[in-house]
XYZ file of C-alpha atoms in Angstrom:
549
model
C 5.592 12.331 -15.183
C 8.451 13.901 -13.290
C 11.077 12.164 -11.201
C 13.377 14.448 -9.297
C 16.728 13.369 -7.969
C 17.650 14.158 -4.393
C 15.080 15.199 -1.833
C 11.437 14.601 -2.641
C 9.019 17.514 -2.348
C 5.409 16.424 -1.864
C 4.061 19.811 -2.891
C 6.199 19.893 -6.025
C 5.174 16.339 -6.878
C 1.459 17.136 -6.758
C 1.869 20.360 -8.733
C 4.110 18.841 -11.405
C 1.978 15.730 -11.847
C -1.452 17.325 -11.416
C -2.740 16.125 -14.790
C -1.756 12.552 -14.073
C -3.443 12.846 -10.690
C -6.618 14.158 -12.312
C -6.494 11.270 -14.791
C -6.340 8.802 -11.895
C -9.294 10.493 -10.208
C -11.167 10.270 -13.494
C -10.561 6.524 -13.630
C -11.959 6.110 -10.109
C -15.036 8.174 -10.971
C -15.594 6.264 -14.217
C -15.438 2.917 -12.419
C -17.650 3.742 -9.450
C -20.188 6.314 -10.579
C -22.677 3.537 -11.338
C -22.351 2.251 -7.744
C -23.547 5.474 -6.122
C -27.206 4.506 -6.416
C -26.731 1.063 -4.871
C -28.679 0.176 -1.738
C -27.611 -1.047 1.697
C -26.749 -4.762 1.580
C -25.795 -7.542 3.996
C -23.920 -6.241 7.074
C -24.852 -2.650 6.175
C -28.194 -3.320 7.819
C -26.792 -4.483 11.137
C -23.956 -1.973 11.334
C -25.732 1.094 9.942
C -29.496 0.793 9.608
C -30.138 -1.043 12.879
C -27.630 0.715 15.100
C -27.902 4.135 16.794
C -24.866 5.477 14.956
C -26.239 8.997 15.221
C -25.801 8.818 19.009
C -22.315 9.975 19.988
C -22.255 7.678 23.021
C -22.638 4.631 20.785
C -19.176 5.266 19.313
C -17.559 4.666 22.690
C -19.684 1.653 23.635
C -19.549 -0.139 20.281
C -16.711 -2.619 19.609
C -16.649 -1.605 15.945
C -13.587 0.595 15.111
C -13.828 4.139 16.458
C -12.919 5.998 13.264
C -15.397 3.979 11.221
C -18.181 4.730 13.692
C -17.156 8.388 13.678
C -17.401 8.437 9.865
C -20.875 6.876 9.982
C -21.949 9.463 12.534
C -20.636 12.313 10.375
C -22.351 10.979 7.245
C -25.601 10.509 9.154
C -25.477 14.111 10.416
C -25.027 15.309 6.831
C -27.598 13.215 4.991
C -29.304 10.721 7.288
C -29.562 7.102 6.177
C -28.778 7.802 2.542
C -26.699 4.889 1.149
C -25.257 7.123 -1.576
C -23.422 9.297 0.939
C -22.032 6.334 2.873
C -20.796 4.736 -0.338
C -19.418 8.058 -1.577
C -17.183 8.193 1.502
C -15.739 4.801 0.492
C -15.116 6.033 -3.041
C -13.404 9.176 -1.759
C -11.104 7.108 0.461
C -10.401 4.789 -2.480
C -9.488 7.772 -4.648
C -7.183 8.921 -1.851
C -5.485 5.517 -1.753
C -4.982 5.652 -5.530
C -3.284 9.048 -5.306
C -1.167 7.939 -2.362
C 0.135 4.913 -4.276
C 1.418 7.318 -6.914
C 2.869 9.644 -4.269
C 4.577 6.888 -2.256
C 6.259 5.492 -5.366
C 7.144 9.049 -6.348
C 8.823 9.525 -2.987
C 10.703 6.297 -3.668
C 11.872 7.830 -6.978
C 9.705 5.451 -9.029
C 6.956 7.718 -10.393
C 6.381 5.769 -13.628
C 5.841 2.578 -11.688
C 3.679 4.507 -9.252
C 1.407 5.867 -11.972
C 0.874 2.476 -13.580
C 0.242 0.807 -10.212
C -2.182 3.564 -9.179
C -4.047 3.262 -12.479
C -4.370 -0.506 -12.083
C -5.516 -0.056 -8.509
C -8.086 2.582 -9.482
C -9.930 0.158 -11.758
C -9.234 -3.336 -10.410
C -12.474 -5.295 -9.795
C -11.134 -7.304 -6.837
C -11.431 -4.032 -4.896
C -15.144 -3.554 -5.628
C -16.198 -5.426 -2.502
C -14.236 -3.014 -0.301
C -15.380 0.125 -2.110
C -18.985 -0.618 -3.084
C -19.968 -2.570 0.025
C -20.330 0.178 2.611
C -19.305 -1.747 5.734
C -16.309 -3.307 3.959
C -15.042 0.246 3.391
C -13.206 -0.053 6.698
C -10.425 -1.742 4.689
C -10.216 1.247 2.363
C -10.192 3.664 5.281
C -7.358 2.114 7.250
C -5.364 1.620 4.021
C -5.683 5.334 3.297
C -4.341 6.368 6.698
C -1.573 3.778 6.604
C -0.305 4.926 3.193
C -0.317 8.489 4.513
C 1.764 7.283 7.451
C 4.172 5.484 5.105
C 4.446 8.484 2.788
C 5.304 10.897 5.597
C 7.713 8.354 7.064
C 9.791 8.236 3.869
C 9.755 12.003 3.314
C 13.053 13.808 4.114
C 14.305 12.222 7.341
C 15.362 15.535 8.937
C 11.797 16.834 8.896
C 10.500 16.155 12.413
C 7.043 17.435 11.498
C 6.705 14.789 8.770
C 7.669 12.058 11.226
C 5.141 13.267 13.802
C 2.487 13.399 11.069
C 3.368 9.815 10.152
C 2.819 8.703 13.748
C -0.499 10.560 13.805
C -1.740 8.955 10.601
C -0.687 5.537 11.883
C -2.832 6.092 14.973
C -5.779 6.946 12.690
C -5.161 3.704 10.786
C -5.245 1.768 14.063
C -8.434 3.562 15.073
C -9.949 2.581 11.727
C -9.314 -1.170 11.951
C -7.680 -3.664 14.279
C -6.113 -5.261 11.185
C -3.713 -2.317 10.998
C -1.763 -3.583 14.035
C 0.532 -5.693 11.824
C 1.508 -2.715 9.691
C 4.205 -1.640 12.131
C 6.167 -4.405 10.416
C 5.940 -2.441 7.154
C 8.207 0.274 8.557
C 10.699 -2.359 9.684
C 10.463 -3.935 6.229
C 11.067 -0.548 4.615
C 14.241 0.059 6.615
C 15.383 -3.508 5.950
C 14.834 -3.012 2.208
C 15.914 0.582 1.578
C 17.281 2.109 4.765
C 19.334 0.976 7.731
C 17.923 -0.848 10.724
C 21.107 -0.112 12.671
C 20.730 3.643 12.247
C 16.942 4.007 12.187
C 15.579 1.372 14.575
C 14.538 4.073 17.036
C 12.281 5.587 14.371
C 10.203 2.424 14.049
C 9.900 1.608 17.757
C 6.891 3.969 18.307
C 4.888 2.115 15.636
C 5.423 -1.191 17.424
C 4.543 0.355 20.778
C 1.309 1.756 19.332
C 0.426 -1.582 17.749
C 1.073 -3.352 21.053
C -1.208 -0.944 22.884
C -3.909 -1.413 20.268
C -3.721 -5.201 20.554
C -4.585 -4.852 24.241
C -7.336 -2.333 23.557
C -8.863 -4.531 20.870
C -8.948 -7.720 22.951
C -12.638 -7.112 23.575
C -13.271 -6.739 19.865
C -11.329 -9.916 19.110
C -13.458 -11.774 21.672
C -16.705 -10.456 20.220
C -15.642 -11.318 16.675
C -14.634 -14.808 17.790
C -18.048 -15.311 19.401
C -19.703 -13.994 16.251
C -17.866 -16.341 13.908
C -18.119 -19.415 16.140
C -21.821 -18.872 16.712
C -24.493 -18.568 14.065
C -21.944 -17.410 11.474
C -19.435 -20.176 12.143
C -16.620 -20.486 9.625
C -15.364 -23.751 8.246
C -12.920 -25.151 10.831
C -10.289 -25.700 8.115
C -9.679 -21.951 8.299
C -7.651 -22.470 11.493
C -5.282 -24.960 9.869
C -2.450 -22.852 8.388
C -1.112 -25.752 6.316
C -4.392 -25.765 4.431
C -5.315 -22.120 4.762
C -2.146 -20.354 3.665
C -1.537 -22.094 0.299
C -5.217 -21.819 -0.625
C -5.531 -18.186 0.477
C -2.338 -16.832 -1.123
C -2.794 -18.643 -4.442
C -6.491 -17.719 -4.566
C -5.687 -14.048 -4.059
C -3.012 -14.143 -6.751
C -5.460 -15.855 -9.090
C -8.154 -13.260 -8.432
C -5.732 -10.364 -8.936
C -4.445 -11.644 -12.275
C -7.747 -13.151 -13.446
C -10.656 -11.491 -11.579
C -13.383 -13.730 -12.919
C -14.973 -15.661 -10.027
C -15.562 -12.687 -7.746
C -18.015 -13.361 -4.920
C -18.873 -12.258 -1.411
C -18.605 -15.889 -0.214
C -15.511 -17.770 -1.422
C -16.687 -21.235 -0.419
C -15.607 -23.302 -3.429
C -12.218 -24.025 -1.898
C -12.209 -27.821 -1.772
C -9.467 -29.162 -4.034
C -8.250 -32.549 -5.133
C -4.878 -33.597 -3.743
C -3.093 -32.890 -7.028
C -4.485 -29.354 -7.327
C -3.641 -28.611 -3.697
C -0.071 -29.799 -4.279
C 0.136 -27.495 -7.316
C -0.996 -24.599 -5.118
C 1.648 -25.452 -2.526
C 4.293 -25.465 -5.277
C 3.070 -22.086 -6.539
C 3.218 -20.678 -3.011
C 6.736 -22.001 -2.413
C 7.865 -20.618 -5.762
C 6.336 -17.255 -4.904
C 8.062 -17.154 -1.508
C 11.309 -18.268 -3.109
C 11.060 -15.448 -5.636
C 10.588 -12.959 -2.803
C 13.801 -14.169 -1.152
C 15.642 -14.141 -4.493
C 14.535 -10.587 -5.184
C 16.139 -9.374 -1.949
C 19.521 -9.393 -3.681
C 18.366 -8.543 -7.188
C 15.640 -5.934 -6.720
C 14.771 -4.440 -3.317
C 11.656 -2.738 -4.700
C 10.221 -6.098 -5.743
C 11.261 -7.658 -2.422
C 9.563 -4.914 -0.395
C 6.249 -4.887 -2.232
C 5.845 -8.657 -2.524
C 6.677 -8.975 1.180
C 4.192 -6.193 1.844
C 1.516 -8.249 0.083
C 2.110 -11.156 2.486
C 2.353 -8.819 5.480
C -1.070 -7.257 4.943
C -2.704 -10.702 4.961
C -1.256 -11.797 8.315
C -4.362 -10.794 10.321
C -6.510 -13.205 8.301
C -4.182 -16.120 7.481
C -3.147 -17.183 10.964
C -4.638 -19.898 13.196
C -5.351 -17.515 16.073
C -8.048 -15.377 14.444
C -11.355 -16.610 13.064
C -11.704 -15.329 9.511
C -12.780 -16.447 6.086
C -10.112 -18.383 4.207
C -10.533 -16.000 1.266
C -12.398 -12.690 1.184
C -11.756 -10.002 -1.401
C -11.917 -7.209 1.168
C -8.984 -8.773 3.071
C -6.638 -8.259 0.128
C -7.510 -4.613 -0.572
C -4.231 -3.163 0.728
C -2.148 -6.187 -0.238
C -3.189 -5.823 -3.874
C -0.999 -2.697 -3.988
C 2.116 -4.858 -3.614
C 1.276 -7.157 -6.530
C 0.278 -4.261 -8.788
C 3.488 -2.339 -8.041
C 5.598 -5.339 -9.047
C 3.469 -5.891 -12.160
C 3.887 -2.227 -13.063
C 7.639 -2.445 -12.510
C 7.753 -5.319 -14.998
C 5.804 -3.278 -17.582
C 8.076 -0.267 -17.109
C 11.081 -2.530 -17.590
C 9.606 -3.900 -20.820
C 8.823 -0.405 -22.095
C 12.520 0.461 -21.873
C 13.156 -1.852 -24.817
C 12.495 0.241 -27.915
C 10.924 -2.644 -29.826
C 8.493 -3.374 -27.007
C 7.628 0.177 -25.992
C 4.489 0.630 -28.110
C 3.324 -2.928 -27.457
C 3.709 -2.380 -23.714
C 1.582 0.775 -23.827
C -1.073 -1.045 -25.849
C -1.145 -3.962 -23.397
C -1.404 -1.547 -20.462
C -4.307 0.301 -22.095
C -6.155 -2.921 -22.933
C -5.738 -4.203 -19.383
C -7.045 -0.927 -17.939
C -10.031 -1.032 -20.294
C -10.831 -4.663 -19.458
C -10.542 -4.124 -15.709
C -12.706 -1.004 -15.911
C -15.488 -2.870 -17.712
C -15.296 -5.714 -15.199
C -15.471 -3.291 -12.260
C -18.495 -1.452 -13.658
C -20.249 -4.791 -14.204
C -19.336 -5.976 -10.704
C -20.876 -2.835 -9.195
C -24.209 -3.918 -10.673
C -23.960 -7.195 -8.731
C -23.915 -5.096 -5.541
C -26.921 -3.004 -6.595
C -29.142 -4.514 -3.898
C -29.518 -7.747 -1.984
C -31.690 -9.354 -4.646
C -28.985 -8.908 -7.283
C -26.189 -9.869 -4.892
C -27.674 -13.136 -3.627
C -28.764 -14.337 -7.061
C -25.337 -13.620 -8.570
C -23.558 -15.205 -5.603
C -25.614 -18.372 -6.042
C -23.813 -18.933 -9.356
C -20.306 -18.490 -7.947
C -20.804 -19.992 -4.480
C -23.293 -22.890 -4.714
C -21.980 -24.510 -1.527
C -22.320 -21.379 0.604
C -24.718 -21.986 3.477
C -24.836 -18.249 4.083
C -25.984 -17.532 0.566
C -28.658 -20.236 0.606
C -29.915 -18.580 3.784
C -29.900 -15.251 1.959
C -31.726 -16.788 -0.996
C -34.371 -18.092 1.391
C -34.905 -14.519 2.536
C -34.965 -13.370 -1.107
C -37.714 -15.822 -2.063
C -39.624 -15.068 1.122
C -39.663 -11.344 0.403
C -41.084 -12.127 -3.010
C -43.832 -14.363 -1.621
C -42.361 -17.647 -2.867
C -42.537 -19.570 0.422
C -41.964 -22.975 -1.171
C -38.561 -21.984 -2.560
C -37.841 -19.988 0.590
C -38.269 -23.105 2.756
C -36.215 -25.136 0.283
C -33.283 -22.683 0.466
C -33.304 -22.507 4.269
C -33.286 -26.310 4.432
C -30.366 -26.381 1.989
C -28.464 -23.930 4.203
C -29.052 -26.192 7.215
C -27.979 -29.238 5.204
C -24.678 -27.510 4.408
C -24.190 -26.233 7.975
C -26.245 -28.218 10.525
C -25.531 -25.784 13.389
C -26.709 -22.729 11.416
C -28.950 -20.990 13.952
C -29.953 -18.117 11.656
C -31.178 -20.563 8.998
C -33.291 -22.453 11.560
C -34.754 -19.149 12.759
C -35.551 -18.045 9.228
C -37.002 -21.460 8.378
C -39.280 -21.015 11.368
C -40.369 -17.651 10.001
C -41.128 -19.226 6.614
C -43.238 -21.964 8.249
C -45.080 -19.316 10.256
C -45.848 -17.344 7.117
C -47.114 -20.522 5.460
C -49.400 -21.234 8.438
C -47.485 -24.196 9.883
C -47.023 -22.844 13.421
C -45.965 -26.139 15.012
C -43.048 -26.484 12.577
C -42.263 -22.818 13.115
C -41.911 -23.267 16.896
C -39.866 -26.434 16.395
C -37.337 -24.584 14.205
C -37.143 -21.527 16.454
C -36.368 -23.819 19.382
C -33.719 -25.541 17.263
C -32.207 -22.143 16.454
C -32.039 -21.335 20.175
C -30.325 -24.626 20.900
C -27.417 -23.476 18.699
C -27.549 -19.790 19.571
C -29.352 -18.941 22.844
C -28.802 -15.223 22.183
C -31.330 -15.130 19.323
C -33.909 -13.023 21.101
C -35.924 -12.870 17.870
C -36.726 -16.578 18.214
C -37.912 -16.082 21.788
C -40.059 -13.186 20.573
C -41.616 -15.240 17.776
C -42.337 -18.203 20.043
C -43.975 -15.856 22.537
C -46.093 -14.331 19.765
C -47.436 -17.731 18.664
C -48.263 -18.722 22.256
C -49.963 -15.359 22.744
C -52.109 -15.849 19.642
C -53.070 -19.321 20.869
C -53.989 -18.017 24.304
C -51.102 -19.784 26.037
C -50.168 -16.693 28.022
C -47.940 -18.350 30.637
C -45.833 -19.996 27.913
C -45.708 -16.663 26.087
C -44.556 -14.918 29.262
C -41.827 -17.501 29.890
C -40.485 -17.140 26.355
C -40.501 -13.348 26.231
C -38.761 -13.119 29.607
C -35.956 -15.270 28.196
C -35.719 -12.856 25.281
C -35.507 -9.894 27.645
C -32.737 -11.647 29.573
C -30.768 -11.754 26.307
C -31.534 -8.162 25.260
C -32.754 -6.223 28.330
C -32.762 -2.859 26.514
C -35.095 -4.011 23.730
C -38.207 -1.855 24.081
C -40.291 -4.061 21.790
C -39.703 -7.105 23.987
C -40.829 -5.141 27.038
C -43.925 -4.010 25.121
C -44.821 -7.618 24.337
C -44.269 -8.556 27.986
C -46.621 -5.754 29.033
C -49.325 -7.001 26.671
C -48.895 -10.561 27.936
C -49.149 -9.423 31.569
C -52.471 -7.791 30.760
C -53.741 -11.221 29.751
C -52.244 -13.026 32.770
C -53.960 -10.586 35.143
C -50.787 -8.890 36.369
C -52.291 -5.531 35.543
C -50.266 -3.230 37.787
C -46.949 -4.515 36.455
C -48.369 -4.360 32.927
C -49.457 -0.747 33.484
C -45.968 0.292 34.603
C -44.325 -1.315 31.573
C -46.802 0.140 29.075
C -46.551 3.617 30.605
C -42.769 3.441 30.279
C -43.162 2.485 26.630
C -45.465 5.458 26.017
C -43.022 7.789 27.768
C -40.502 6.818 25.105
C -42.966 6.463 22.221
C -46.176 8.476 22.912
C -47.800 7.258 19.678
C -47.392 3.533 20.330
C -50.860 2.178 19.561
C -50.288 -1.281 21.038
C -49.280 0.232 24.375
C -52.336 2.505 24.320
C -54.650 -0.421 23.564
C -53.092 -2.434 26.392
C -53.672 0.405 28.882
C -57.268 0.808 27.685
C -57.845 -2.891 28.235
C -56.472 -2.556 31.772
C -58.730 0.415 32.520
C -61.809 -1.384 31.136
C -61.109 -4.505 33.190
C -60.561 -2.466 36.361
C -63.805 -0.512 35.856
C -65.925 -3.642 35.592
């Protein structure tokens, strides 16, 4: 592990430390090879399976980050809807982040710390959510481009090409996630910690200008996300209270980094007694105090602990709807804690009596984290595994009870399915998705009146649930109530006017209401798009038979 005085050469660093780099890549492969066969889960369905990501125009019209959509398009062109390839892209980005941690610390003349931090990061189980969950890989992707931007920023200052490359990589980070907008502060923090703001302030201005532009460009995305979270996926309102949110979030993340036991997709068990909350506030104040203290004693510690806080700003402020705690939010911030931890281990190893013990402790920690990560990958194997495991860690999660209702329903256990949906509604009375799904369960059990009642309840909380309009229309159609069916399906079309299936149902209903010419036009349009659509063909045959009589 080589540390060179004077100017840092990136090429020389990678050549000299190639075996260490290969070891780090080996750790990543060892930890995530068992995740490659995992299926699509949760948001993967909405953002990959059910979206026309293979259509180039969808990249420009979709509010999801451009670079992430571009990656999905590229993966689709290579291998279609193969979850292995999508997940492999996450793993590759994660491996890149691991190598960049080593390189950035190498450029800061701290290669030993960099190697230890990169090794910890390669195997840490708190990162599984971001790496193994395909759609959460956006956090890995923007972290990769940001660390590239930081690395090229701190390369020899006289190299204009490196600086331009840094700007370019920062733009790619912004294009990968709106959460990257706060990272302009990292360059200011770097100059404040190691450089000179007086001399180099002009170098950091472009990053702030780019972040400002991106804030304006992402206003639409912020609005859509706000509507999403305040609608059927509403988050606990305590998340907007920073006096509650910040102590809980920061201390929870620290706890999960140092003791990654209660890992879960839904961190809902965040209600604490007054005494425990006060303890968390004390821990937070002590942590912040240590950051300030380290400014004079150790700038490396000050920078990386401040960096940890900085990366969480997009999700721990009262202006953005977000979960109080989510493991994917702390992906990049974990780097800061692991660098400081590694610095402490390197310091201990300098004492001759503690050197061997330090190496043994490091090895045992790496082994333990690796085993935990491999086991956590199994939890993400498919939705059945994920929801059952999450039920143990997040019993008060309305979302997971809703997911469990779907799990039981898919396995034909309608009694438990209905029970879980009702439990989800009990925990979150305005949960439109749970009402919709409860309606589906009642329909499958033959109780159509209860089904309609719950679909209507779902629509009262979320009028944009076109699926509920569709289901209500289907029941009315089966009962011969064609006017009621028509009214319901037209409301669904008003919500989603481009939904071909809704138009097909409307065409079939119009056949029954006697509006045959309008029905013919709709069904012919459906067949122009889908020539093999049997329902449309049957509807046209029925029209022709009725007209010939």
